[in-house]
Short mmCIF file of C-alpha atoms in Angstrom, two decimals:
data_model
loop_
_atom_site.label_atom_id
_atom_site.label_comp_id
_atom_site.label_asym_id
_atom_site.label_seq_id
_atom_site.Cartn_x
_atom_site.Cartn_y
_atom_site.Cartn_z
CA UNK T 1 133.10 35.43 74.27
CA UNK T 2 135.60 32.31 74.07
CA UNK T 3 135.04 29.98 76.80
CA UNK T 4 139.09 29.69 77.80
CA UNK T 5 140.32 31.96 80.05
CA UNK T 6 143.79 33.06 78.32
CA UNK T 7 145.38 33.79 81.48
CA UNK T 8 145.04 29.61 82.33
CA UNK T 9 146.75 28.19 79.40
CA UNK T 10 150.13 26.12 80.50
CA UNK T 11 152.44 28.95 79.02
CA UNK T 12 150.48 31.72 81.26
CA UNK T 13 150.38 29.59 84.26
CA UNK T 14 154.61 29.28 83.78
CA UNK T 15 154.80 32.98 83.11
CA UNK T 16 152.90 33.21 86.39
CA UNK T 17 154.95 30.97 88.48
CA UNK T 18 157.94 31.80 87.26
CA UNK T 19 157.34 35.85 88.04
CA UNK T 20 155.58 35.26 90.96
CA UNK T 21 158.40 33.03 92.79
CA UNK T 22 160.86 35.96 91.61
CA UNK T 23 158.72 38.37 93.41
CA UNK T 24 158.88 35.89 96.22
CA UNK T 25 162.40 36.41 96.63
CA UNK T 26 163.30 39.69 95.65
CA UNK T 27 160.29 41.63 96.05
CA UNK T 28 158.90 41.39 99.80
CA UNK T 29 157.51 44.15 102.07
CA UNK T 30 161.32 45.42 103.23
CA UNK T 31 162.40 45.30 99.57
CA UNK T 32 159.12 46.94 98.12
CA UNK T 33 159.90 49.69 100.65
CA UNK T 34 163.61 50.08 100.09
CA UNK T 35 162.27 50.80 96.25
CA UNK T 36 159.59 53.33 96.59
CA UNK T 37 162.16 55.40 98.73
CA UNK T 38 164.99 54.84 96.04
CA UNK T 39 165.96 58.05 94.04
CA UNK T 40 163.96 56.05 91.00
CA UNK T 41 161.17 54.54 92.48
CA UNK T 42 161.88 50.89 91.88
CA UNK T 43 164.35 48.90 91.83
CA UNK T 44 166.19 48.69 88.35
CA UNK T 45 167.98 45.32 89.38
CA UNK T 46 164.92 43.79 90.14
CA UNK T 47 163.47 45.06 87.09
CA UNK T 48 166.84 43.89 84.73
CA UNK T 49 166.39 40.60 85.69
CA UNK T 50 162.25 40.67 85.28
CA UNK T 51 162.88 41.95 81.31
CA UNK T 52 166.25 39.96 80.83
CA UNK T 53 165.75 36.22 82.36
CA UNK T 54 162.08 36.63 81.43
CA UNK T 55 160.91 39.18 79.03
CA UNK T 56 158.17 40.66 80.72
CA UNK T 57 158.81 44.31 78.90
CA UNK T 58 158.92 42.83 75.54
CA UNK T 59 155.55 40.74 75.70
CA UNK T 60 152.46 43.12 73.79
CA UNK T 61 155.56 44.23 71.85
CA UNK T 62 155.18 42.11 68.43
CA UNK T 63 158.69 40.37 67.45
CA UNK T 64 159.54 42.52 63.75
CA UNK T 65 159.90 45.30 66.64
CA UNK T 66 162.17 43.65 69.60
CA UNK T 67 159.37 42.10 71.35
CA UNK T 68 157.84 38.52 72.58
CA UNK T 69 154.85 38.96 70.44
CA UNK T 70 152.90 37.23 73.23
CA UNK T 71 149.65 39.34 73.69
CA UNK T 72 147.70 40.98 76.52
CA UNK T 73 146.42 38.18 78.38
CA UNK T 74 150.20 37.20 79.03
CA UNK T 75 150.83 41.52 79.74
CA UNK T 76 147.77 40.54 82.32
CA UNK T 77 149.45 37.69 84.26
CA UNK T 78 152.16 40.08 85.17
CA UNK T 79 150.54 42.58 86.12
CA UNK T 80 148.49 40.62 88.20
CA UNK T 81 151.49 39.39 89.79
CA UNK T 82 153.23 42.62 90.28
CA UNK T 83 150.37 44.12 91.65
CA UNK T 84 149.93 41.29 94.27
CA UNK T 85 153.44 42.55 96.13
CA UNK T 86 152.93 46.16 95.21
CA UNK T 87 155.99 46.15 93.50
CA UNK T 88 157.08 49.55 91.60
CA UNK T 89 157.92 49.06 87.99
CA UNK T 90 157.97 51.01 84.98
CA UNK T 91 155.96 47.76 83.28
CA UNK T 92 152.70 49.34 83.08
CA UNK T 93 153.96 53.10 82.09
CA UNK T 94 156.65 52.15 79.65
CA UNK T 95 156.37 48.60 78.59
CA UNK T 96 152.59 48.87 77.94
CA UNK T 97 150.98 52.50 78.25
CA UNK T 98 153.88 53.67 75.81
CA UNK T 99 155.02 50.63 73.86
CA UNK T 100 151.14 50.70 72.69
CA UNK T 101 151.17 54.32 72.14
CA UNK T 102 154.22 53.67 69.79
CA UNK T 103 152.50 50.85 68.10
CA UNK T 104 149.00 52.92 67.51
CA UNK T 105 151.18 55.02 65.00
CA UNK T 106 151.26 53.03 62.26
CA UNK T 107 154.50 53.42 61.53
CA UNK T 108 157.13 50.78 61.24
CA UNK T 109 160.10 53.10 60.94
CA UNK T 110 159.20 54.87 64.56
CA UNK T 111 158.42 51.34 65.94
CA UNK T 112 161.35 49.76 64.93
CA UNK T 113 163.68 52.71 66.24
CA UNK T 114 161.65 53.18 69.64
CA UNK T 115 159.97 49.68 70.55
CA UNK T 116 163.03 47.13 70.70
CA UNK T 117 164.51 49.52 73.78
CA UNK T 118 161.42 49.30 75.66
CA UNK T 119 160.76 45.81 74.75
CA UNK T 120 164.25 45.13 76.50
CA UNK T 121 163.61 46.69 79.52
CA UNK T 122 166.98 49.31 78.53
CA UNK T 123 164.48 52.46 77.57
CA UNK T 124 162.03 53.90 79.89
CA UNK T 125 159.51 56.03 78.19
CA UNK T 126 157.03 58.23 79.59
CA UNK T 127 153.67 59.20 77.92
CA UNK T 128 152.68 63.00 78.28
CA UNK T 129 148.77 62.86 78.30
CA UNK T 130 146.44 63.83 80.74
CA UNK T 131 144.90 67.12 81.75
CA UNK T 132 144.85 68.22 84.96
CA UNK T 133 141.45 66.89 86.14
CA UNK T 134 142.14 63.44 85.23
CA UNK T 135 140.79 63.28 81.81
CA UNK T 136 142.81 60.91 79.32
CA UNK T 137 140.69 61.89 76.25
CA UNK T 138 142.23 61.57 72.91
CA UNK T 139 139.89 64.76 71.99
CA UNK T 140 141.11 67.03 74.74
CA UNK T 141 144.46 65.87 75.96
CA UNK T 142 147.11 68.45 77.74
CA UNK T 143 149.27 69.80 74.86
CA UNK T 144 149.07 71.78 72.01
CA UNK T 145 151.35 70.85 68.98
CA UNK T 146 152.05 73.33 66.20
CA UNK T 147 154.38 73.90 63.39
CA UNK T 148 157.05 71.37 64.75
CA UNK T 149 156.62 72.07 68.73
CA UNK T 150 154.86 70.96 71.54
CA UNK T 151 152.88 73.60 74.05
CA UNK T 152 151.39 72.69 77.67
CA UNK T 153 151.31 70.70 81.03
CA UNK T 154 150.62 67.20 81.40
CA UNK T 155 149.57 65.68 84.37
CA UNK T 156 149.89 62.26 86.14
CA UNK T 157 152.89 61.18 83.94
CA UNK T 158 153.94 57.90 84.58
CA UNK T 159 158.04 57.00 85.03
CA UNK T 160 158.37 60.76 83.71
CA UNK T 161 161.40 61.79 85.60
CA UNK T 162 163.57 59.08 85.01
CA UNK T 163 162.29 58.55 81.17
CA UNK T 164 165.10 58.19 78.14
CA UNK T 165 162.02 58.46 76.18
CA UNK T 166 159.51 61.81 76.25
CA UNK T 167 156.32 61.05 74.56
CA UNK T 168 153.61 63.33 74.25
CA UNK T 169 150.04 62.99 72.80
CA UNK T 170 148.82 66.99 71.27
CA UNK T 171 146.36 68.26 69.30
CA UNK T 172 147.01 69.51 66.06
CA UNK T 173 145.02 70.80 63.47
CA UNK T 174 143.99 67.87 62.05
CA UNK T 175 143.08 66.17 65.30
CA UNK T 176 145.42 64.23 67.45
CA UNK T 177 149.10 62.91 67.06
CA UNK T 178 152.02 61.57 68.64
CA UNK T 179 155.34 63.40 69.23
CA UNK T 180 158.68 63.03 70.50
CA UNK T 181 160.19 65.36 72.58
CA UNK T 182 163.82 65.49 74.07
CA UNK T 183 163.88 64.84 77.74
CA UNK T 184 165.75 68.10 78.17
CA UNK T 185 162.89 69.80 76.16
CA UNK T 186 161.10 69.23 78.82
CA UNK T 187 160.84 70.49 82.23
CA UNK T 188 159.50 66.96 84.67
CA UNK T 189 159.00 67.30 88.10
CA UNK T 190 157.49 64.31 90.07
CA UNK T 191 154.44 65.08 92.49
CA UNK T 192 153.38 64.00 96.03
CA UNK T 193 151.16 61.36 95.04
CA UNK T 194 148.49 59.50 97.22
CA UNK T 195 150.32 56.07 96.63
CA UNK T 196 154.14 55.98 97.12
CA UNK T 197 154.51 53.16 94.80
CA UNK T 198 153.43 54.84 91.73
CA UNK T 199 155.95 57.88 90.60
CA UNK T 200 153.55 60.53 88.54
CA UNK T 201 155.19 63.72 87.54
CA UNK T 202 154.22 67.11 85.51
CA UNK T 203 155.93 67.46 82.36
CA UNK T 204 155.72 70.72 80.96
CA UNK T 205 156.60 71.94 77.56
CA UNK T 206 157.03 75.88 76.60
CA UNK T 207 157.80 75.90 72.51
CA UNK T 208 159.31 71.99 72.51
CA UNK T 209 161.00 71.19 69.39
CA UNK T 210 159.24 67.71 68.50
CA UNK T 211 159.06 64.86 66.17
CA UNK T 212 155.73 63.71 64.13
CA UNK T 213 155.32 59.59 65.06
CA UNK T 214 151.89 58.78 63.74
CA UNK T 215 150.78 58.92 60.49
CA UNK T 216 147.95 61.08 61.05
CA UNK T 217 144.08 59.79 61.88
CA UNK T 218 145.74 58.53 65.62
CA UNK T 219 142.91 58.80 67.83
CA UNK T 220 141.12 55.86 67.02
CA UNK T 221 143.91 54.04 67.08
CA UNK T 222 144.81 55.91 70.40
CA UNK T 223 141.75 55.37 72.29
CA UNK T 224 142.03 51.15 71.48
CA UNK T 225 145.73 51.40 73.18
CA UNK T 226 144.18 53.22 76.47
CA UNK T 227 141.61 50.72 76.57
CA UNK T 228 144.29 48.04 76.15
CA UNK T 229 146.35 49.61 78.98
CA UNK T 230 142.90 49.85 80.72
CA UNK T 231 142.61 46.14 80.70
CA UNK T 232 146.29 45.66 81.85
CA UNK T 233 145.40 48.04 84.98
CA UNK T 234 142.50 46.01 85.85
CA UNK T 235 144.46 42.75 86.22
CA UNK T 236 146.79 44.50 88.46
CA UNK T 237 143.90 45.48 90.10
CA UNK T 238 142.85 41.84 90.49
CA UNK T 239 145.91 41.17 91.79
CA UNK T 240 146.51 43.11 94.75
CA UNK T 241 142.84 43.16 95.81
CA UNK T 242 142.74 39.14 95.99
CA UNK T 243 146.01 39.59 97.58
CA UNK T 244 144.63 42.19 100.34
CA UNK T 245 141.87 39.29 100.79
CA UNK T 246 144.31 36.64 101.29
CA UNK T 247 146.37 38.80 104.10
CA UNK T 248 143.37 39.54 105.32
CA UNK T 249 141.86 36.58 106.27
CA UNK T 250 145.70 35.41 107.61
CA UNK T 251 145.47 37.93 109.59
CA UNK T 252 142.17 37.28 111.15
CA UNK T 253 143.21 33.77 112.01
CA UNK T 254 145.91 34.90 114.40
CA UNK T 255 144.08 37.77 115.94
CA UNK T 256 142.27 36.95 118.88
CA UNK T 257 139.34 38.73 120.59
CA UNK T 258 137.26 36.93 123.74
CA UNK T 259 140.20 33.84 123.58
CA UNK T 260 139.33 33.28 119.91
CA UNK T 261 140.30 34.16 116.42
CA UNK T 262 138.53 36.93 115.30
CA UNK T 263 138.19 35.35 111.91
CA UNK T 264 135.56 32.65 113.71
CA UNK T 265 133.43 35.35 114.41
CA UNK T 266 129.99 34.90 111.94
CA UNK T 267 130.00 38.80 111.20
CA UNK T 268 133.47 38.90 109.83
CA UNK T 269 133.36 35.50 107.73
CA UNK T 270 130.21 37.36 106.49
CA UNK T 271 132.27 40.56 105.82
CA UNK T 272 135.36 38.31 104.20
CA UNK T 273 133.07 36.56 102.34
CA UNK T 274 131.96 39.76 100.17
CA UNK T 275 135.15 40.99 99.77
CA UNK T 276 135.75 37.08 98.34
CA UNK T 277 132.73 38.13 95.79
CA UNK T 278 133.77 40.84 94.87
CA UNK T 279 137.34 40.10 93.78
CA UNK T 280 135.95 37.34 91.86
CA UNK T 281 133.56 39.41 89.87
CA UNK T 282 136.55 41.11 89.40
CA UNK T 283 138.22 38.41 87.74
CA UNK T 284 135.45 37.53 85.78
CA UNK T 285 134.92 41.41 84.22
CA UNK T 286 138.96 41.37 83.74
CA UNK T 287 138.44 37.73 81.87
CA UNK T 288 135.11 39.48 80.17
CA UNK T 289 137.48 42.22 78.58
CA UNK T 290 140.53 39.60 77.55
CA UNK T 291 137.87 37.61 75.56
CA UNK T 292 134.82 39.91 74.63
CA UNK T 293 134.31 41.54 71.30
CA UNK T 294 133.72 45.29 72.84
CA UNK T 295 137.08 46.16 74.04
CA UNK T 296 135.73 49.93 74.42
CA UNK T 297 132.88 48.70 76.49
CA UNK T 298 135.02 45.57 78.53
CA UNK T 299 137.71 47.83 79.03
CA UNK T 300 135.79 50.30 80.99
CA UNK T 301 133.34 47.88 82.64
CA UNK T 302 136.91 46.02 83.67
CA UNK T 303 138.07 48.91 84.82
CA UNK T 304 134.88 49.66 86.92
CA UNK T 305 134.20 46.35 88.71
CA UNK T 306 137.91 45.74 89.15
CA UNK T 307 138.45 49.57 91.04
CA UNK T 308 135.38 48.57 93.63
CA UNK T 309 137.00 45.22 93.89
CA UNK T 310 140.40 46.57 95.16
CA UNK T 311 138.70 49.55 97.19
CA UNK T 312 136.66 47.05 98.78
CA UNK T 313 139.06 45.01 99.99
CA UNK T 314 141.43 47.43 100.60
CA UNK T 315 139.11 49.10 103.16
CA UNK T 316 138.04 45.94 104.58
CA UNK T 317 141.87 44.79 105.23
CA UNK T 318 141.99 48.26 107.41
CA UNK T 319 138.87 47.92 109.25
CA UNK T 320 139.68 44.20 110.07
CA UNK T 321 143.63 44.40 110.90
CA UNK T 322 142.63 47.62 113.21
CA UNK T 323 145.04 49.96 114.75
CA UNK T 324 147.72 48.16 112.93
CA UNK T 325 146.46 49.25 109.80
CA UNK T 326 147.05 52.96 110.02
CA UNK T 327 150.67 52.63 111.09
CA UNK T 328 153.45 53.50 108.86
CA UNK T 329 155.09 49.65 109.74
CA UNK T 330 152.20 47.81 107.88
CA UNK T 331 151.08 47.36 104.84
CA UNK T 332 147.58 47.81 104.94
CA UNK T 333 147.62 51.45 104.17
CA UNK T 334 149.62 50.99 101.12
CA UNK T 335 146.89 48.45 99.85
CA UNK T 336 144.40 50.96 100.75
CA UNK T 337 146.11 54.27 98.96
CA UNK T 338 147.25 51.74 95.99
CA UNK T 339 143.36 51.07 95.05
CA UNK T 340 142.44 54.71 95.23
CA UNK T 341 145.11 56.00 93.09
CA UNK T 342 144.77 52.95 90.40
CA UNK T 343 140.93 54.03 90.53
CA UNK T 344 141.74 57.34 89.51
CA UNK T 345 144.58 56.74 86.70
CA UNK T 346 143.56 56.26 82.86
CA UNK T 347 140.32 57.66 84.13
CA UNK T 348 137.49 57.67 86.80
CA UNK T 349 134.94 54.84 85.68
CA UNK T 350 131.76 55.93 84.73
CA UNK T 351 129.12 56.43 87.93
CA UNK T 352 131.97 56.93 90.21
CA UNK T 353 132.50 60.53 92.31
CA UNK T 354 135.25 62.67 90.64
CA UNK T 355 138.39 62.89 92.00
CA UNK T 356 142.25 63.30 91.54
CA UNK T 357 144.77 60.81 91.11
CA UNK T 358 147.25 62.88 94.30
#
C-alpha cells in the first residue's frame, strides 16, 4: 500500500475546493430539494457547469476517448463532495458506473463513439444490470441476450429514464457481454425509491434489437469496473456521513437541555465521538482501496466499513437532532434514507442482513 493518500495531492485538494465552493453556492438544502422534485431528478444547469467549467464527467474517462484521463482517486474527491450536500447527479450512474462499463469492452471503436458524450457531461447513459433482489453479479445479471436481442427486467437502474444512452449487461452463450439498446427499445419506468435523491427505474426489454460492445471474455473485465464504481460509492459514502457528523455536532451546540448545550453533556460527546471513529475508519478503508493491491477485496471491505460509517451517523444525527429529525423540513431524514439506499446499491456487503434498495 503507498503511503500518500491520492485524494491529498495539491491537484485533488483544488479539484476539491473548487467543487465544493460550487456546491456551496448552487447546491444548498432549498436547491437540493428543488432538484429531487424536478421532472429529472437533478438539476442539469448545475450539472453543465460541474462537467463544462470543471470536467468532473470526463475524469476516469482516459483522453484518446474525450476524457481528463485523471483516475479514480480524483472520481473519489467528487464524489465525496457531492455526497456531502446530497446533491443528485447522474456522476456516479453515467460518468462512472457506465463510462467504465464502456471502457471494460475492449474496444476502441465503441469507446471512442460512446465515451467522449459522457465524458462531456452531453450523454446520460444508464446501465441495465441488476436482478431484482439486488444482486449485481456478472454471472447472473437480469437479461438474456440472443441472436441480436436483448430479453428481461432490470432493476435499480440508475438515470434510466432520462438516459440518451441504454446499456445493458446479458448473458449469452458464451458468458457475459455488453449491449446497446435504443432507448425506445426499451420500456423505463422510475420506482418509488427509499431515497428521493437517487432516481432508480425498471427497464424492461421484450425481443430488443441490440448492439454487441465487448469483445467477448467481459466479465472479468466487468466485475474490476463494479469494484471501481464500488470504490467511487464509498467515497460518497465518506462524504455525507462526515458531513451528517459535522451537522450533527452544530446542532448539538445550539440545542439546549437543563440551560445548557446538549452537546456538553458527557453521554453525547461519548456518542459523537464514535460516530467521529467510525467515519474515520471509513476514510481509511476508502484510502485502503485507492492504494491497495486487492481491488476485489478493498473494494468490498470499502464498501462495508464505509455503509456502517454513513448508517451510523445517519442514525445518530436523528436520535440527537430529535423531533426535528423526522419532519419533512429537515434534513436529517434524507441523511438517514441516503445511507440505507447507498448500502443496498452495487450490492449488500458481505455479513450484512439482506435487503432491497426501495
Amino acid at each position: 500500500m503507498n503511503g500518500t493518500d491520492p485524494r491529498e495531492t495539491d491537484e485533488a485538494r483544488a479539484l476539491r475546493e473548487v467543487v465544493r465552493a460550487l456546491l456551496a453556492k448552487r447546491s444548498g438544502p432549498a436547491e437540493v430539494r428543488s432538484a429531487m422534485e424536478s421532472p429529472l431528478g437533478y438539476d442539469d444547469k448545475l450539472w453543465s457547469t460541474l462537467c463544462e467549467d470543471i470536467g468532473v464527467a470526463g475524469l476516469g474517462i482516459p483522453e484518446e476517448h474525450g476524457g481528463l484521463g485523471a483516475g479514480l482517486a480524483e472520481v473519489c474527491v467528487v464524489l465525496e463532495e457531492l455526497g456531502r450536500t446530497l446533491t443528485p447527479s447522474p456522476m456516479l450512474g453515467s460518468a462512472v458506473l457506465s463510462g467504465q462499463a464502456v471502457l471494460a469492452t475492449g474496444n476502441d471503436d465503441e469507446c471512442r463513439r460512446l465515451l467522449p458524450g459522457i465524458a462531456a457531461g452531453s450523454t446520460i447513459a444508464a446501465l441495465a444490470w441488476s436482478r431484482e433482489d439486488g444482486s449485481w453479479s456478472p454471472d447472473h445479471p437480469a437479461c438474456r441476450a440472443r441472436e441480436g436481442r436483448v430479453d428481461g427486467r432490470a432493476h435499480y437502474v440508475l438515470d434510466a429514464a432520462h438516459a440518451d444512452v441504454l446499456l445493458v449487461v446479458a448473458r449469452t452463450d458464451d458468458g457475459v457481454g455488453l449491449f446497446e439498446v435504443a432507448v425506445d427499445g426499451a420500456i423505463r419506468a422510475d420506482v418509488t425509491t427509499m431515497d428521493p435523491t437517487r432516481r432508480l427505474a425498471t427497464v424492461e426489454m421484450n425481443a430488443a434489437p441490440a448492439r454487441r460492445l465487448d469483445l467477448g471474455d467481459y466479465g472479468p473485465a466487468l466485475s474490476r469496473a463494479r469494484d471501481l464504481v464500488t470504490v467511487a460509492l464509498a467515497a460518497e459514502q465518506v462524504g455525507a456521513a462526515a458531513r451528517a457528523l459535522e451537522l450533527t455536532v452544530e446542532y448539538s451546540k445550539q440545542r439546549r437541555q437543563f440551560g445548557r448545550p446538549i452537546g456538553g453533556f458527557q453521554a453525547l460527546k461519548h456518542r459523537m465521538a464514535d460516530v467521529h471513529v467510525h467515519v474515520e475508519a471509513a476514510r481509511s478503508a476508502l484510502y485502503g482501496a485507492l492504494t491497495g493491491d486487492d481491488l476485489p477485496v478493498d473494494a468490498a471491505t470499502a464498501k462495508a466499513v464505509c455503509s456502517e460509517a454513513f448508517e451510523h451517523a445517519a442514525a445518530e444525527m436523528i436520535q440527537l437532532h430529535g423531533g426535528i429529525a423526522i419532519t419533512w423540513e429537515h434534513d436529517a431524514h434524507l441523511y438517514f434514507k441516503r445511507a440505507h439506499g447507498s448500502a443496498q446499491l452495487f450490492g449488500r456487503p458481505a455479513g450484512f442482513p439482506d435487503a432491497t434498495s426501495g
